[in-house]
Amino acid sequence: MSQTATIKIIYTSDIHGNAMPILYGTNEPANLGLAKYASIVKRARNENENILILDNGDLIQGTPLMTHYVKEHADKENPMVGIMNLLGIDAGVIGNHEFNFGKTVLQDAIDQSNYPWLSANLVNKQGEPYFGKPYIMKSLGNGVKIAIVGVTTHYIPNWESPGHIDGIQFRDALETLKTWVNYIREKEKPDLVIASYHGGFERDIETGQPTESLTGENQGYAMCQEIEGLDVLLTGHQHRILTGEINGVLIAQPGNNGKMYGSIDIEMKQLEKKWQVSRKEAEILSVGNIEPDPDVLNYMKEMETSTQQWLDLPTGYIDGDMMIQDPFKARVSKHPFIQFIQNVQLEASGADISVTALLNNESKGFQNVVTMRDIVSNYMYPNTLVVLELTGKDIKRALEKTAEYFDLDSNQTITVNPTYVTPKPQHYNYDMWEGLNYTIHVSKPIGSRVEDILYKGEPLQENNTYPVVMNNYRATGGGNYDMFKDKPVVKEIQKDMVELIHGYFEKYKTVKTEVHSNYTVKP
């Protein structure tokens, strides 16, 4: 009679610093975060003899809690790692946002972890894994041998500040995974191979049609098609909620911010002394209304209290209305909040042309009394600023790129181009410019929508150069702004935008709302 074994995998991805079940912008309770997830893990351990707990990256950045930790408490244990240690997870994978606070914060997090961090394609100059291990082996009940190999999207140098990734080589995730799966199958002879990939899918998982330009940022579909010997591919990065099979490979992706988690069940049968997968299925489940784990709440108490005190500190005042009622309208025509961000960037950099974006649709702008909570909930990324030397031609190309954000509906009304909404919202890739006057005609073909570009009242000259300030993500070409890649850097401002906004309020105390209506978006 053949033996059987049942294996449960539960995993998180793109937690983005969400430990507590609250939204820091409002302090309202929310069904998300590791405190709730911890209760689920404990229950799952009690119910399953053979269980693996994994994290797929983008763990340590994304909330005011983590911004405050890095600024004020970096000498203490990283709270996200501390919680994962409490949960006793088997492995973590390095995500792209792990680098946002620099290599020291990341290395400290890895050093504090009681579990390995996997990333086979992040290597040093000798080609050895830069952090942790490429893979681990686990032997579960009845002697089933499981390999878990981790890879990270190799597109990180297109986004990250060079100083944060110095000395790290980012090898192609697909090719690296293919090499390691072959090696593991040959050397370790596992019964089950799981890949945990901090990256997503470049094609529709059912039709195979491309869903984005094939830059290499996401390679999940190709991994399933091209790599033999892969049983399960755990993904993330895109913040999507997905399960399915591609070419016989079970795939999953559990959203973001700890609202959901992936639950995978695998049944194995032993035939002629060899274990084979007889059934595998994945589902994405909500953390829901489950009570947060008291051990995690107790562990977080001191850090959370400190974070809340910091967030409630008044830092400045607004004279006028700087609240955002409609994020779409705030992009179509200049909003006082956008004007404020442009003014901060111009003053910090000394440039006279500035580029910024409304980072997401949850940004509310500033009330009359501005606290740190308001600043970090409106500017949620730890971006620094870079001044690039751009030609007029580069600027024109960038304006045409940003003009792709708009579309016309059947009534010829301006709306958002669907590619900026699905499969992942990318509203942060629509830029607004200061220091130039320009007009976007949405009805015209993509690539020739922008007209009447003026600099100081004169037509922009294609061959002239202009210093332009923008955040470090955009300066490296992030968002497919390839025209910014490898351009001369005039200046780097090492303080992040939260610090710069705070410093602006410290200098001026009360900021009067204003708008320079320098651009027009027409049907």
PDB file of N, CA and C in Angstrom, residues 302-384:
ATOM      1  N   GLU A 302       6.057  48.961  22.705  1.00  0.00           N
ATOM      2  CA  GLU A 302       6.959  50.106  22.883  1.00  0.00           C
ATOM      3  C   GLU A 302       7.190  50.851  21.563  1.00  0.00           C
ATOM      4  N   MET A 303       7.463  50.100  20.494  1.00  0.00           N
ATOM      5  CA  MET A 303       7.728  50.724  19.194  1.00  0.00           C
ATOM      6  C   MET A 303       6.481  51.423  18.661  1.00  0.00           C
ATOM      7  N   GLU A 304       5.330  50.807  18.849  1.00  0.00           N
ATOM      8  CA  GLU A 304       4.085  51.394  18.368  1.00  0.00           C
ATOM      9  C   GLU A 304       3.757  52.689  19.124  1.00  0.00           C
ATOM     10  N   THR A 305       3.969  52.692  20.445  1.00  0.00           N
ATOM     11  CA  THR A 305       3.722  53.904  21.246  1.00  0.00           C
ATOM     12  C   THR A 305       4.624  55.045  20.784  1.00  0.00           C
ATOM     13  N   SER A 306       5.878  54.741  20.565  1.00  0.00           N
ATOM     14  CA  SER A 306       6.829  55.749  20.089  1.00  0.00           C
ATOM     15  C   SER A 306       6.420  56.279  18.714  1.00  0.00           C
ATOM     16  N   THR A 307       5.990  55.369  17.832  1.00  0.00           N
ATOM     17  CA  THR A 307       5.560  55.765  16.484  1.00  0.00           C
ATOM     18  C   THR A 307       4.355  56.698  16.544  1.00  0.00           C
ATOM     19  N   GLN A 308       3.386  56.350  17.378  1.00  0.00           N
ATOM     20  CA  GLN A 308       2.174  57.166  17.482  1.00  0.00           C
ATOM     21  C   GLN A 308       2.486  58.565  18.038  1.00  0.00           C
ATOM     22  N   GLN A 309       3.368  58.642  19.005  1.00  0.00           N
ATOM     23  CA  GLN A 309       3.748  59.964  19.554  1.00  0.00           C
ATOM     24  C   GLN A 309       4.421  60.816  18.480  1.00  0.00           C
ATOM     25  N   TRP A 310       5.282  60.192  17.701  1.00  0.00           N
ATOM     26  CA  TRP A 310       5.977  60.893  16.606  1.00  0.00           C
ATOM     27  C   TRP A 310       4.994  61.373  15.552  1.00  0.00           C
ATOM     28  N   LEU A 311       4.039  60.511  15.205  1.00  0.00           N
ATOM     29  CA  LEU A 311       3.083  60.851  14.154  1.00  0.00           C
ATOM     30  C   LEU A 311       2.177  62.010  14.540  1.00  0.00           C
ATOM     31  N   ASP A 312       1.905  62.158  15.819  1.00  0.00           N
ATOM     32  CA  ASP A 312       0.962  63.198  16.264  1.00  0.00           C
ATOM     33  C   ASP A 312       1.632  64.557  16.507  1.00  0.00           C
ATOM     34  N   LEU A 313       2.932  64.636  16.282  1.00  0.00           N
ATOM     35  CA  LEU A 313       3.613  65.917  16.480  1.00  0.00           C
ATOM     36  C   LEU A 313       3.205  66.920  15.390  1.00  0.00           C
ATOM     37  N   PRO A 314       2.657  68.083  15.761  1.00  0.00           N
ATOM     38  CA  PRO A 314       2.395  69.117  14.739  1.00  0.00           C
ATOM     39  C   PRO A 314       3.724  69.619  14.182  1.00  0.00           C
ATOM     40  N   THR A 315       3.776  69.737  12.877  1.00  0.00           N
ATOM     41  CA  THR A 315       5.036  70.152  12.255  1.00  0.00           C
ATOM     42  C   THR A 315       4.899  71.433  11.455  1.00  0.00           C
ATOM     43  N   GLY A 316       3.666  71.808  11.102  1.00  0.00           N
ATOM     44  CA  GLY A 316       3.460  73.037  10.331  1.00  0.00           C
ATOM     45  C   GLY A 316       1.986  73.322  10.136  1.00  0.00           C
ATOM     46  N   TYR A 317       1.724  74.435   9.432  1.00  0.00           N
ATOM     47  CA  TYR A 317       0.345  74.894   9.262  1.00  0.00           C
ATOM     48  C   TYR A 317       0.119  75.314   7.812  1.00  0.00           C
ATOM     49  N   ILE A 318      -1.117  75.131   7.352  1.00  0.00           N
ATOM     50  CA  ILE A 318      -1.509  75.511   5.997  1.00  0.00           C
ATOM     51  C   ILE A 318      -2.525  76.643   6.072  1.00  0.00           C
ATOM     52  N   ASP A 319      -2.251  77.720   5.346  1.00  0.00           N
ATOM     53  CA  ASP A 319      -3.193  78.834   5.211  1.00  0.00           C
ATOM     54  C   ASP A 319      -3.914  78.660   3.870  1.00  0.00           C
ATOM     55  N   GLY A 320      -5.153  78.135   3.915  1.00  0.00           N
ATOM     56  CA  GLY A 320      -5.892  77.854   2.689  1.00  0.00           C
ATOM     57  C   GLY A 320      -6.305  76.391   2.654  1.00  0.00           C
ATOM     58  N   ASP A 321      -6.724  75.910   1.481  1.00  0.00           N
ATOM     59  CA  ASP A 321      -7.219  74.545   1.332  1.00  0.00           C
ATOM     60  C   ASP A 321      -6.220  73.719   0.521  1.00  0.00           C
ATOM     61  N   MET A 322      -5.588  72.729   1.174  1.00  0.00           N
ATOM     62  CA  MET A 322      -4.649  71.853   0.491  1.00  0.00           C
ATOM     63  C   MET A 322      -5.106  70.391   0.560  1.00  0.00           C
ATOM     64  N   MET A 323      -6.409  70.179   0.777  1.00  0.00           N
ATOM     65  CA  MET A 323      -6.957  68.829   0.820  1.00  0.00           C
ATOM     66  C   MET A 323      -7.284  68.337  -0.598  1.00  0.00           C
ATOM     67  N   ILE A 324      -7.067  67.060  -0.822  1.00  0.00           N
ATOM     68  CA  ILE A 324      -7.365  66.444  -2.119  1.00  0.00           C
ATOM     69  C   ILE A 324      -8.710  65.736  -2.023  1.00  0.00           C
ATOM     70  N   GLN A 325      -9.697  66.230  -2.756  1.00  0.00           N
ATOM     71  CA  GLN A 325     -11.022  65.604  -2.769  1.00  0.00           C
ATOM     72  C   GLN A 325     -11.121  64.549  -3.862  1.00  0.00           C
ATOM     73  N   ASP A 326     -10.465  64.797  -4.995  1.00  0.00           N
ATOM     74  CA  ASP A 326     -10.557  63.911  -6.150  1.00  0.00           C
ATOM     75  C   ASP A 326      -9.174  63.764  -6.764  1.00  0.00           C
ATOM     76  N   PRO A 327      -8.522  62.582  -6.585  1.00  0.00           N
ATOM     77  CA  PRO A 327      -7.142  62.425  -7.086  1.00  0.00           C
ATOM     78  C   PRO A 327      -7.032  62.581  -8.604  1.00  0.00           C
ATOM     79  N   PHE A 328      -8.071  62.185  -9.342  1.00  0.00           N
ATOM     80  CA  PHE A 328      -8.013  62.328 -10.793  1.00  0.00           C
ATOM     81  C   PHE A 328      -7.970  63.810 -11.175  1.00  0.00           C
ATOM     82  N   LYS A 329      -8.836  64.602 -10.560  1.00  0.00           N
ATOM     83  CA  LYS A 329      -8.839  66.044 -10.846  1.00  0.00           C
ATOM     84  C   LYS A 329      -7.513  66.693 -10.441  1.00  0.00           C
ATOM     85  N   ALA A 330      -6.898  66.166  -9.388  1.00  0.00           N
ATOM     86  CA  ALA A 330      -5.611  66.716  -8.935  1.00  0.00           C
ATOM     87  C   ALA A 330      -4.496  66.436  -9.930  1.00  0.00           C
ATOM     88  N   ARG A 331      -4.736  65.500 -10.843  1.00  0.00           N
ATOM     89  CA  ARG A 331      -3.739  65.200 -11.883  1.00  0.00           C
ATOM     90  C   ARG A 331      -4.051  65.943 -13.182  1.00  0.00           C
ATOM     91  N   VAL A 332      -5.332  66.135 -13.449  1.00  0.00           N
ATOM     92  CA  VAL A 332      -5.722  66.801 -14.697  1.00  0.00           C
ATOM     93  C   VAL A 332      -5.375  68.284 -14.659  1.00  0.00           C
ATOM     94  N   SER A 333      -5.550  68.904 -13.505  1.00  0.00           N
ATOM     95  CA  SER A 333      -5.174  70.319 -13.389  1.00  0.00           C
ATOM     96  C   SER A 333      -4.447  70.535 -12.065  1.00  0.00           C
ATOM     97  N   LYS A 334      -3.562  71.474 -12.046  1.00  0.00           N
ATOM     98  CA  LYS A 334      -2.640  71.683 -10.920  1.00  0.00           C
ATOM     99  C   LYS A 334      -3.396  71.845  -9.611  1.00  0.00           C
ATOM    100  N   HIS A 335      -2.965  71.123  -8.606  1.00  0.00           N
ATOM    101  CA  HIS A 335      -3.562  71.154  -7.270  1.00  0.00           C
ATOM    102  C   HIS A 335      -2.583  71.817  -6.303  1.00  0.00           C
ATOM    103  N   PRO A 336      -3.081  72.535  -5.284  1.00  0.00           N
ATOM    104  CA  PRO A 336      -2.175  73.192  -4.327  1.00  0.00           C
ATOM    105  C   PRO A 336      -1.193  72.235  -3.638  1.00  0.00           C
ATOM    106  N   PHE A 337      -1.610  70.978  -3.404  1.00  0.00           N
ATOM    107  CA  PHE A 337      -0.697  70.016  -2.773  1.00  0.00           C
ATOM    108  C   PHE A 337       0.471  69.690  -3.706  1.00  0.00           C
ATOM    109  N   ILE A 338       0.172  69.488  -4.984  1.00  0.00           N
ATOM    110  CA  ILE A 338       1.235  69.227  -5.968  1.00  0.00           C
ATOM    111  C   ILE A 338       2.158  70.439  -6.064  1.00  0.00           C
ATOM    112  N   GLN A 339       1.570  71.622  -6.057  1.00  0.00           N
ATOM    113  CA  GLN A 339       2.380  72.846  -6.083  1.00  0.00           C
ATOM    114  C   GLN A 339       3.323  72.889  -4.888  1.00  0.00           C
ATOM    115  N   PHE A 340       2.806  72.497  -3.720  1.00  0.00           N
ATOM    116  CA  PHE A 340       3.620  72.480  -2.499  1.00  0.00           C
ATOM    117  C   PHE A 340       4.814  71.531  -2.661  1.00  0.00           C
ATOM    118  N   ILE A 341       4.573  70.308  -3.152  1.00  0.00           N
ATOM    119  CA  ILE A 341       5.665  69.337  -3.330  1.00  0.00           C
ATOM    120  C   ILE A 341       6.699  69.870  -4.325  1.00  0.00           C
ATOM    121  N   GLN A 342       6.208  70.473  -5.411  1.00  0.00           N
ATOM    122  CA  GLN A 342       7.142  71.067  -6.388  1.00  0.00           C
ATOM    123  C   GLN A 342       7.989  72.145  -5.730  1.00  0.00           C
ATOM    124  N   ASN A 343       7.370  72.979  -4.902  1.00  0.00           N
ATOM    125  CA  ASN A 343       8.107  74.059  -4.237  1.00  0.00           C
ATOM    126  C   ASN A 343       9.183  73.505  -3.303  1.00  0.00           C
ATOM    127  N   VAL A 344       8.849  72.422  -2.584  1.00  0.00           N
ATOM    128  CA  VAL A 344       9.835  71.789  -1.694  1.00  0.00           C
ATOM    129  C   VAL A 344      11.020  71.268  -2.512  1.00  0.00           C
ATOM    130  N   GLN A 345      10.726  70.617  -3.628  1.00  0.00           N
ATOM    131  CA  GLN A 345      11.791  70.051  -4.467  1.00  0.00           C
ATOM    132  C   GLN A 345      12.657  71.135  -5.084  1.00  0.00           C
ATOM    133  N   LEU A 346      12.026  72.208  -5.553  1.00  0.00           N
ATOM    134  CA  LEU A 346      12.788  73.306  -6.165  1.00  0.00           C
ATOM    135  C   LEU A 346      13.711  73.965  -5.143  1.00  0.00           C
ATOM    136  N   GLU A 347      13.192  74.200  -3.948  1.00  0.00           N
ATOM    137  CA  GLU A 347      14.010  74.861  -2.927  1.00  0.00           C
ATOM    138  C   GLU A 347      15.150  73.961  -2.455  1.00  0.00           C
ATOM    139  N   ALA A 348      14.870  72.674  -2.278  1.00  0.00           N
ATOM    140  CA  ALA A 348      15.903  71.754  -1.783  1.00  0.00           C
ATOM    141  C   ALA A 348      17.025  71.559  -2.797  1.00  0.00           C
ATOM    142  N   SER A 349      16.684  71.681  -4.089  1.00  0.00           N
ATOM    143  CA  SER A 349      17.647  71.336  -5.143  1.00  0.00           C
ATOM    144  C   SER A 349      18.332  72.527  -5.795  1.00  0.00           C
ATOM    145  N   GLY A 350      17.667  73.688  -5.775  1.00  0.00           N
ATOM    146  CA  GLY A 350      18.192  74.842  -6.495  1.00  0.00           C
ATOM    147  C   GLY A 350      17.919  74.793  -7.992  1.00  0.00           C
ATOM    148  N   ALA A 351      17.236  73.731  -8.462  1.00  0.00           N
ATOM    149  CA  ALA A 351      16.859  73.652  -9.882  1.00  0.00           C
ATOM    150  C   ALA A 351      15.648  74.550 -10.135  1.00  0.00           C
ATOM    151  N   ASP A 352      15.355  74.829 -11.402  1.00  0.00           N
ATOM    152  CA  ASP A 352      14.142  75.601 -11.685  1.00  0.00           C
ATOM    153  C   ASP A 352      13.133  74.815 -12.515  1.00  0.00           C
ATOM    154  N   ILE A 353      13.417  73.513 -12.744  1.00  0.00           N
ATOM    155  CA  ILE A 353      12.421  72.603 -13.322  1.00  0.00           C
ATOM    156  C   ILE A 353      12.303  71.405 -12.386  1.00  0.00           C
ATOM    157  N   SER A 354      11.068  71.023 -12.075  1.00  0.00           N
ATOM    158  CA  SER A 354      10.824  69.951 -11.112  1.00  0.00           C
ATOM    159  C   SER A 354       9.772  68.994 -11.655  1.00  0.00           C
ATOM    160  N   VAL A 355       9.916  67.723 -11.266  1.00  0.00           N
ATOM    161  CA  VAL A 355       8.975  66.661 -11.676  1.00  0.00           C
ATOM    162  C   VAL A 355       8.489  65.953 -10.422  1.00  0.00           C
ATOM    163  N   THR A 356       7.171  65.789 -10.299  1.00  0.00           N
ATOM    164  CA  THR A 356       6.644  64.995  -9.191  1.00  0.00           C
ATOM    165  C   THR A 356       5.367  64.309  -9.628  1.00  0.00           C
ATOM    166  N   ALA A 357       4.845  63.454  -8.740  1.00  0.00           N
ATOM    167  CA  ALA A 357       3.611  62.712  -9.010  1.00  0.00           C
ATOM    168  C   ALA A 357       2.764  62.688  -7.748  1.00  0.00           C
ATOM    169  N   LEU A 358       1.450  62.520  -7.925  1.00  0.00           N
ATOM    170  CA  LEU A 358       0.590  62.185  -6.800  1.00  0.00           C
ATOM    171  C   LEU A 358       0.722  60.680  -6.622  1.00  0.00           C
ATOM    172  N   LEU A 359       1.310  60.244  -5.501  1.00  0.00           N
ATOM    173  CA  LEU A 359       1.844  58.889  -5.411  1.00  0.00           C
ATOM    174  C   LEU A 359       0.786  57.795  -5.368  1.00  0.00           C
ATOM    175  N   ASN A 360      -0.364  58.083  -4.795  1.00  0.00           N
ATOM    176  CA  ASN A 360      -1.456  57.103  -4.886  1.00  0.00           C
ATOM    177  C   ASN A 360      -2.795  57.796  -4.685  1.00  0.00           C
ATOM    178  N   ASN A 361      -3.866  57.049  -4.847  1.00  0.00           N
ATOM    179  CA  ASN A 361      -5.206  57.635  -4.776  1.00  0.00           C
ATOM    180  C   ASN A 361      -5.719  57.751  -3.352  1.00  0.00           C
ATOM    181  N   GLU A 362      -4.907  57.333  -2.380  1.00  0.00           N
ATOM    182  CA  GLU A 362      -5.308  57.489  -0.976  1.00  0.00           C
ATOM    183  C   GLU A 362      -4.768  58.783  -0.365  1.00  0.00           C
ATOM    184  N   SER A 363      -3.888  59.476  -1.079  1.00  0.00           N
ATOM    185  CA  SER A 363      -3.344  60.728  -0.554  1.00  0.00           C
ATOM    186  C   SER A 363      -4.460  61.753  -0.369  1.00  0.00           C
ATOM    187  N   LYS A 364      -4.520  62.346   0.794  1.00  0.00           N
ATOM    188  CA  LYS A 364      -5.591  63.298   1.118  1.00  0.00           C
ATOM    189  C   LYS A 364      -5.131  64.751   1.114  1.00  0.00           C
ATOM    190  N   GLY A 365      -3.817  64.966   0.920  1.00  0.00           N
ATOM    191  CA  GLY A 365      -3.317  66.333   1.033  1.00  0.00           C
ATOM    192  C   GLY A 365      -3.166  66.734   2.487  1.00  0.00           C
ATOM    193  N   PHE A 366      -3.045  68.037   2.739  1.00  0.00           N
ATOM    194  CA  PHE A 366      -2.793  68.524   4.097  1.00  0.00           C
ATOM    195  C   PHE A 366      -3.971  69.313   4.647  1.00  0.00           C
ATOM    196  N   GLN A 367      -4.288  69.043   5.933  1.00  0.00           N
ATOM    197  CA  GLN A 367      -5.239  69.860   6.668  1.00  0.00           C
ATOM    198  C   GLN A 367      -4.523  71.132   7.134  1.00  0.00           C
ATOM    199  N   ASN A 368      -5.239  71.969   7.830  1.00  0.00           N
ATOM    200  CA  ASN A 368      -4.643  73.245   8.263  1.00  0.00           C
ATOM    201  C   ASN A 368      -3.522  73.047   9.275  1.00  0.00           C
ATOM    202  N   VAL A 369      -3.670  72.044  10.156  1.00  0.00           N
ATOM    203  CA  VAL A 369      -2.568  71.671  11.048  1.00  0.00           C
ATOM    204  C   VAL A 369      -1.952  70.389  10.494  1.00  0.00           C
ATOM    205  N   VAL A 370      -0.661  70.445  10.166  1.00  0.00           N
ATOM    206  CA  VAL A 370       0.007  69.308   9.526  1.00  0.00           C
ATOM    207  C   VAL A 370       0.872  68.590  10.555  1.00  0.00           C
ATOM    208  N   THR A 371       0.604  67.294  10.733  1.00  0.00           N
ATOM    209  CA  THR A 371       1.411  66.466  11.631  1.00  0.00           C
ATOM    210  C   THR A 371       2.339  65.581  10.804  1.00  0.00           C
ATOM    211  N   MET A 372       3.249  64.910  11.507  1.00  0.00           N
ATOM    212  CA  MET A 372       4.089  63.925  10.819  1.00  0.00           C
ATOM    213  C   MET A 372       3.230  62.832  10.190  1.00  0.00           C
ATOM    214  N   ARG A 373       2.105  62.513  10.833  1.00  0.00           N
ATOM    215  CA  ARG A 373       1.192  61.508  10.279  1.00  0.00           C
ATOM    216  C   ARG A 373       0.728  61.924   8.884  1.00  0.00           C
ATOM    217  N   ASP A 374       0.406  63.214   8.742  1.00  0.00           N
ATOM    218  CA  ASP A 374      -0.046  63.714   7.433  1.00  0.00           C
ATOM    219  C   ASP A 374       1.071  63.612   6.388  1.00  0.00           C
ATOM    220  N   ILE A 375       2.292  63.951   6.816  1.00  0.00           N
ATOM    221  CA  ILE A 375       3.413  63.935   5.861  1.00  0.00           C
ATOM    222  C   ILE A 375       3.677  62.522   5.368  1.00  0.00           C
ATOM    223  N   VAL A 376       3.793  61.571   6.300  1.00  0.00           N
ATOM    224  CA  VAL A 376       4.166  60.211   5.877  1.00  0.00           C
ATOM    225  C   VAL A 376       3.015  59.483   5.202  1.00  0.00           C
ATOM    226  N   SER A 377       1.771  59.873   5.453  1.00  0.00           N
ATOM    227  CA  SER A 377       0.670  59.201   4.758  1.00  0.00           C
ATOM    228  C   SER A 377       0.477  59.762   3.350  1.00  0.00           C
ATOM    229  N   ASN A 378       0.996  60.962   3.081  1.00  0.00           N
ATOM    230  CA  ASN A 378       0.942  61.525   1.727  1.00  0.00           C
ATOM    231  C   ASN A 378       2.207  61.232   0.931  1.00  0.00           C
ATOM    232  N   TYR A 379       3.338  61.133   1.616  1.00  0.00           N
ATOM    233  CA  TYR A 379       4.590  60.786   0.931  1.00  0.00           C
ATOM    234  C   TYR A 379       5.128  59.526   1.589  1.00  0.00           C
ATOM    235  N   MET A 380       4.656  58.369   1.083  1.00  0.00           N
ATOM    236  CA  MET A 380       4.883  57.092   1.764  1.00  0.00           C
ATOM    237  C   MET A 380       6.167  56.377   1.362  1.00  0.00           C
ATOM    238  N   TYR A 381       6.898  56.904   0.374  1.00  0.00           N
ATOM    239  CA  TYR A 381       8.144  56.259  -0.057  1.00  0.00           C
ATOM    240  C   TYR A 381       9.351  57.043   0.459  1.00  0.00           C
ATOM    241  N   PRO A 382      10.432  56.339   0.830  1.00  0.00           N
ATOM    242  CA  PRO A 382      11.617  57.045   1.337  1.00  0.00           C
ATOM    243  C   PRO A 382      12.501  57.557   0.195  1.00  0.00           C
ATOM    244  N   ASN A 383      11.896  58.311  -0.727  1.00  0.00           N
ATOM    245  CA  ASN A 383      12.641  58.809  -1.887  1.00  0.00           C
ATOM    246  C   ASN A 383      13.558  59.965  -1.507  1.00  0.00           C
ATOM    247  N   THR A 384      14.729  59.970  -2.109  1.00  0.00           N
ATOM    248  CA  THR A 384      15.590  61.153  -2.075  1.00  0.00           C
ATOM    249  C   THR A 384      15.442  61.867  -3.421  1.00  0.00           C
TER     250      THR A 384
END
